[in-house]
CSV table of C-alpha atoms in Angstrom, one decimal:
chain,number,residue,atom,x,y,z
A,1,MET,CA,120.8,62.0,78.1
A,2,THR,CA,117.9,64.2,79.1
A,3,GLN,CA,115.4,65.9,76.3
A,4,ILE,CA,114.9,68.8,76.7
A,5,PRO,CA,111.3,70.0,75.4
A,6,ASP,CA,111.1,72.8,73.0
A,7,SER,CA,108.7,75.5,74.7
A,8,ALA,CA,105.6,74.3,72.0
A,9,SER,CA,105.1,70.9,74.2
A,10,ALA,CA,107.0,72.2,77.7
A,11,PRO,CA,104.3,71.5,80.2
A,12,ALA,CA,104.0,75.2,82.6
A,13,PRO,CA,106.6,75.5,85.5
A,14,LEU,CA,104.7,74.3,88.5
A,15,HIS,CA,103.6,76.5,91.0
A,16,TRP,CA,105.2,76.0,94.6
A,17,LYS,CA,105.9,77.3,98.2
A,18,LEU,CA,108.6,77.0,101.0
A,19,VAL,CA,107.7,74.7,104.1
A,20,VAL,CA,109.0,75.7,107.2
A,21,ASP,CA,108.4,74.0,110.1
A,22,CYS,CA,108.4,75.8,113.6
A,23,ALA,CA,106.2,75.9,117.5
A,24,SER,CA,104.5,79.4,116.3
A,25,PRO,CA,103.7,79.9,112.5
A,26,GLN,CA,101.8,83.0,113.7
A,27,ALA,CA,104.9,84.7,115.3
A,28,GLN,CA,106.7,83.7,112.6
A,29,ALA,CA,104.9,84.5,110.0
A,30,ASP,CA,104.8,88.3,111.7
A,31,PHE,CA,108.9,87.7,111.4
A,32,TRP,CA,109.5,86.6,107.8
A,33,ALA,CA,106.9,89.3,106.7
A,34,ALA,CA,108.7,92.7,108.2
A,35,ALA,CA,111.5,90.6,107.9
A,36,LEU,CA,111.2,90.2,104.1
A,37,HIS,CA,108.6,93.0,103.5
A,38,TYR,CA,105.8,90.4,102.9
A,39,GLU,CA,102.4,90.1,103.4
A,40,VAL,CA,100.5,87.5,106.0
A,41,GLU,CA,98.2,85.9,103.6
A,42,ASP,CA,94.6,87.0,104.9
A,43,ASN,CA,92.7,83.4,104.7
A,44,ASN,CA,89.3,84.9,107.1
A,45,ALA,CA,87.0,84.6,104.2
A,46,LEU,CA,87.8,80.6,103.7
A,47,ILE,CA,88.0,79.8,107.3
A,48,GLU,CA,84.4,81.4,107.9
A,49,ARG,CA,82.9,79.8,104.9
A,50,LEU,CA,84.5,76.0,106.0
A,51,LEU,CA,83.9,77.1,109.6
A,52,GLU,CA,79.9,77.8,108.4
A,53,LEU,CA,80.1,74.4,106.6
A,54,GLY,CA,81.3,72.6,109.4
A,55,ALA,CA,84.1,71.6,107.0
A,56,LEU,CA,86.9,73.0,109.7
A,57,PRO,CA,86.1,72.8,113.3
A,58,ARG,CA,86.5,76.5,115.7
A,59,GLU,CA,89.7,74.7,117.3
A,60,ALA,CA,91.3,74.3,114.5
A,61,THR,CA,91.7,78.1,114.5
A,62,VAL,CA,92.6,81.6,116.0
A,63,GLU,CA,92.5,85.1,115.7
A,64,PHE,CA,95.6,86.6,114.7
A,65,HIS,CA,95.4,90.7,113.3
A,66,ALA,CA,92.2,91.0,114.1
A,67,ARG,CA,91.2,88.1,111.9
A,68,LEU,CA,91.0,84.2,111.9
A,69,THR,CA,93.6,82.1,110.6
A,70,PHE,CA,94.5,78.6,110.7
A,71,ARG,CA,96.0,77.9,114.2
A,72,ASP,CA,98.6,75.9,112.8
A,73,LEU,CA,99.4,77.5,109.6
A,74,VAL,CA,100.3,80.3,108.8
A,75,ALA,CA,101.6,82.1,105.2
A,76,VAL,CA,103.7,85.1,103.9
A,77,ARG,CA,103.7,86.3,100.1
A,78,HIS,CA,104.8,88.9,98.2
A,79,PRO,CA,102.7,92.3,97.6
A,80,GLU,CA,103.1,92.1,94.3
A,81,ASP,CA,102.2,88.6,93.2
A,82,PRO,CA,98.5,87.5,92.6
A,83,PHE,CA,96.1,85.7,95.1
A,84,SER,CA,93.2,84.3,94.9
A,85,PRO,CA,90.9,86.9,96.4
A,86,ASP,CA,88.2,84.2,97.5
A,87,THR,CA,91.0,82.5,99.7
A,88,GLY,CA,93.5,84.9,100.2
A,89,THR,CA,96.1,81.9,99.3
A,90,GLY,CA,99.2,83.5,96.9
A,91,LEU,CA,99.2,82.2,93.7
A,92,GLY,CA,103.4,83.7,93.4
A,93,ARG,CA,106.5,83.6,96.0
A,94,ARG,CA,105.3,82.5,99.7
A,95,LEU,CA,106.2,81.0,102.6
A,96,LEU,CA,104.5,78.5,104.7
A,97,PHE,CA,104.7,78.3,108.9
A,98,GLN,CA,103.6,75.2,109.7
A,99,ARG,CA,103.3,74.4,113.1
A,100,VAL,CA,105.0,70.7,114.1
A,101,PRO,CA,105.1,68.8,118.2
A,102,GLU,CA,109.4,68.9,117.5
A,103,GLU,CA,111.8,71.6,118.2
A,104,LYS,CA,114.5,72.2,116.0
A,105,THR,CA,117.5,70.5,116.7
A,106,VAL,CA,120.3,70.1,113.7
A,107,LYS,CA,121.2,72.8,110.9
A,108,ASN,CA,119.0,73.5,108.2
A,109,ARG,CA,119.4,71.7,105.1
A,110,LEU,CA,118.2,74.9,103.3
A,111,HIS,CA,117.9,78.3,103.6
A,112,LEU,CA,117.0,81.6,102.2
A,113,ASP,CA,119.7,84.1,101.2
A,114,LEU,CA,118.8,87.9,101.6
A,115,HIS,CA,120.0,90.1,99.4
A,116,ALA,CA,121.0,93.7,101.3
A,117,PRO,CA,121.0,97.0,98.9
A,118,GLU,CA,124.8,97.3,97.7
A,119,GLY,CA,126.3,99.1,100.8
A,120,GLN,CA,123.5,97.9,103.1
A,121,ARG,CA,124.4,94.9,104.6
A,122,GLU,CA,125.4,95.8,108.2
A,123,ALA,CA,122.7,98.0,108.2
A,124,GLU,CA,119.9,95.0,107.4
A,125,VAL,CA,121.6,92.6,109.5
A,126,GLU,CA,121.2,95.7,112.2
A,127,ARG,CA,117.2,95.9,111.4
A,128,LEU,CA,116.7,92.0,111.3
A,129,LYS,CA,118.1,92.0,115.0
A,130,THR,CA,115.6,94.1,115.6
A,131,LEU,CA,113.2,92.4,114.6
A,132,GLY,CA,113.9,89.0,116.9
A,133,ALA,CA,117.3,87.9,114.4
A,134,SER,CA,120.1,86.5,115.7
A,135,VAL,CA,123.8,86.7,114.1
A,136,LEU,CA,125.5,83.3,114.5
A,137,ARG,CA,128.9,84.6,112.4
A,138,GLU,CA,130.2,86.6,110.0
A,139,VAL,CA,131.8,84.7,106.7
A,140,LYS,CA,134.7,86.8,104.9
A,141,GLU,CA,135.8,84.3,102.0
A,142,PRO,CA,137.2,84.2,98.6
A,143,SER,CA,134.0,84.3,97.2
A,144,GLY,CA,132.6,86.7,99.1
A,145,GLN,CA,130.9,87.7,102.2
A,146,TRP,CA,127.5,87.1,104.4
A,147,VAL,CA,126.4,87.1,107.9
A,148,VAL,CA,124.6,84.4,108.9
A,149,MET,CA,121.8,84.7,111.6
A,150,ALA,CA,118.7,82.3,113.0
A,151,ASP,CA,115.3,83.9,113.1
A,152,PRO,CA,113.6,83.7,116.3
A,153,GLU,CA,113.2,79.7,116.2
A,154,GLY,CA,116.6,78.8,115.4
A,155,ASN,CA,116.3,78.4,111.2
A,156,GLU,CA,119.4,80.0,110.0
A,157,PHE,CA,119.0,82.4,106.8
A,158,CYS,CA,122.2,84.8,105.1
A,159,VAL,CA,122.7,88.0,104.0
A,160,GLN,CA,124.6,89.0,101.9
């Protein structure tokens, strides 16, 4: 039987981020920042320091929104969450988009559920479609209703 530690001796919760494999981190970051009303992380100061120290090759970077970003990694974060002013890295809710060579081939085993305001699901679905998402199917079950959508790279998510 697992023993639950009391709060005085419990370790601090772990910091986490959700990593999404993709073909174009910058495009995915733009889509999801707009979809979630999040901010694209600004790692420009960190990247400039790493370039200056010779710890990062220039070809590992690209210009994105008039700032340097990592070629293969871009994150978005909740605008109210803390972030490191030295690196621009979020310290709260964030999604990291990571370039991978292979295309998506099967259904996601993990996905996001977006909760539209009461009575606004249809409007939210339409807004997401204008950002590049597509509707895969509408679900109506005794437990509820939602719309299964795909982001511009085909990753599934639901709008409740």
